[in-house]
mmCIF file of C-alpha atoms in Angstrom:
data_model
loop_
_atom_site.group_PDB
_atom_site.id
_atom_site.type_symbol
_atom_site.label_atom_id
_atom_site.label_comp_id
_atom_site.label_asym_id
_atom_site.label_seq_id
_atom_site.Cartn_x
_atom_site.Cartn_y
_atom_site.Cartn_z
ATOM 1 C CA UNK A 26 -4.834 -10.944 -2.522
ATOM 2 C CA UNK A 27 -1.056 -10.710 -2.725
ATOM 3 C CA UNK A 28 0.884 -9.607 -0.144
ATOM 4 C CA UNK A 29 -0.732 -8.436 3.333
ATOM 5 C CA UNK A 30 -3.376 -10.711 4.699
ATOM 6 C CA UNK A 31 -6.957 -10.116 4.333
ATOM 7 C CA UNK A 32 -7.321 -9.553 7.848
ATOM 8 C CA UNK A 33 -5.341 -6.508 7.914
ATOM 9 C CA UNK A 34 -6.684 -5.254 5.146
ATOM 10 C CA UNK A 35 -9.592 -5.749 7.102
ATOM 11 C CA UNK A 36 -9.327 -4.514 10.111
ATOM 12 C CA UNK A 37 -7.330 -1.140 9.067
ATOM 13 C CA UNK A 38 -9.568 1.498 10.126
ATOM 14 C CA UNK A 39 -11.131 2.415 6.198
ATOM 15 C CA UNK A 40 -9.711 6.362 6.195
ATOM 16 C CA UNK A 41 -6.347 7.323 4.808
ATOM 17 C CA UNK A 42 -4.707 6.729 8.080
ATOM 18 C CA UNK A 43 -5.817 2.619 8.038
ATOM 19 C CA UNK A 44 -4.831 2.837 3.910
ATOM 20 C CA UNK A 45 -1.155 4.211 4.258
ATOM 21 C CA UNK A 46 -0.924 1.778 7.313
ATOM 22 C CA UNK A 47 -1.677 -1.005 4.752
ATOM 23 C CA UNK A 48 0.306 0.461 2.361
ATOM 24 C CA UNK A 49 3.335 0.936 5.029
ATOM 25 C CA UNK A 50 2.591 -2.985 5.937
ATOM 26 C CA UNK A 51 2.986 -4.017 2.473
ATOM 27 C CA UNK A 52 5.634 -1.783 0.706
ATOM 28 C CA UNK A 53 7.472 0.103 3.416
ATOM 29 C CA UNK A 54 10.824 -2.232 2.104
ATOM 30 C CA UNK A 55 10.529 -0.618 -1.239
ATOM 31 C CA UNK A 56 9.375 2.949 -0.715
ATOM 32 C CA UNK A 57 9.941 5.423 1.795
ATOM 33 C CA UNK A 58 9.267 9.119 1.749
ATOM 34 C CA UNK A 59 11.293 11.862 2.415
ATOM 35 C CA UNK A 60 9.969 14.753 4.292
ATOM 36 C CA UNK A 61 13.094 17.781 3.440
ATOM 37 C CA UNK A 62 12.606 17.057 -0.058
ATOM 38 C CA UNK A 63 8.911 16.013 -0.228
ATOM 39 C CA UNK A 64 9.874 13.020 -2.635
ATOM 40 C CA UNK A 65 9.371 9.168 -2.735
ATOM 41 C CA UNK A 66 12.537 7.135 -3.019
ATOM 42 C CA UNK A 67 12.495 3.439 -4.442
ATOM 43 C CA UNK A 68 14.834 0.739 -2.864
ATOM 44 C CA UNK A 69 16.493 -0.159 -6.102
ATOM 45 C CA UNK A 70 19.183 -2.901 -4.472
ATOM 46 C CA UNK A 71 21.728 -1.000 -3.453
ATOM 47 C CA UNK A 72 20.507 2.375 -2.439
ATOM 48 C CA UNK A 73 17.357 4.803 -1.627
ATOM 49 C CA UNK A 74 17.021 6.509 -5.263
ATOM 50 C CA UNK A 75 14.438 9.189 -5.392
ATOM 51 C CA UNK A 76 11.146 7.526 -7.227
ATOM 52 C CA UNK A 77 11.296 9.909 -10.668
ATOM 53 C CA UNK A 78 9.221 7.078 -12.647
ATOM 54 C CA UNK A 79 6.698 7.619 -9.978
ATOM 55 C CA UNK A 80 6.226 3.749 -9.402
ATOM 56 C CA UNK A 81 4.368 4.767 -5.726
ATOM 57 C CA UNK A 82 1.613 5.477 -7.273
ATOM 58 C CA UNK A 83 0.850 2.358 -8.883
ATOM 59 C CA UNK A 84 1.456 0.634 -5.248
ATOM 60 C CA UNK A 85 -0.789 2.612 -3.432
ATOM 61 C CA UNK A 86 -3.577 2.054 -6.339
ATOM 62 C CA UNK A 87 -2.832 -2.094 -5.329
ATOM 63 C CA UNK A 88 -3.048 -1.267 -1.620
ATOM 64 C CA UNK A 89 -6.262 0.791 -2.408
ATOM 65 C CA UNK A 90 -7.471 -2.065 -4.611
ATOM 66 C CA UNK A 91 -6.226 -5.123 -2.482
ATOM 67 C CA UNK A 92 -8.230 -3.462 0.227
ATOM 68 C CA UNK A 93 -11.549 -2.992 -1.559
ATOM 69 C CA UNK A 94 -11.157 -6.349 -3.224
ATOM 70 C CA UNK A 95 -11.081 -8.071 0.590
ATOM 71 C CA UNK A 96 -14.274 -5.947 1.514
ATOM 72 C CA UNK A 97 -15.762 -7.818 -1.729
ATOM 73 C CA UNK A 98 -15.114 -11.221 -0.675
ATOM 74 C CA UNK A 99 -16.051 -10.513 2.929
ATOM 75 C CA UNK A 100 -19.257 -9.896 1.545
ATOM 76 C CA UNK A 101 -19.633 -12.414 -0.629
ATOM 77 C CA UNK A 102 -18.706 -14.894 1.815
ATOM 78 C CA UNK A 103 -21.107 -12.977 4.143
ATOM 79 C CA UNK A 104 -23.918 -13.110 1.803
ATOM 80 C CA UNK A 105 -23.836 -16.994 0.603
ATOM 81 C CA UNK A 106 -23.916 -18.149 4.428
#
């Protein structure tokens, strides 16, 4: 699992608070929301540039899917002690 560690993943409380924590932990360098305009903005080098490709989706999908992947092995490893 790329870029958090399992254990946060982990321990996140599993609700949408404890999945845009993860999400913050992981890709709150590259995306940051803006509550006048109710966009997402993408880090693109140089400056904040508002998301129009809609790239934050596909990040929260990993976060959403890093976090149920580390509930699988948890419970693999849980299961073949």
């Amino acid at each position: 699992i790329e870029g958090i560690s399992v254990d946060y993943l982990l321990k996140a409380p599993f609700s949408d608070t404890g999945n845009a924590e993860c999400f913050a932990a992981e890709f709150g360098n590259e995306f940051k929301y803006n509550k006048t305009s109710k966009t997402w903005h993408i880090w693109n080098g140089t400056i904040w540039a508002e998301d129009k490709l809609n790239k934050v989706e596909g990040a929260i999908l990993r976060t959403i899917r890093s976090r149920q992947s580390a509930v699988l092995e948890e419970d693999i490893g849980q299961s073949e002690k």
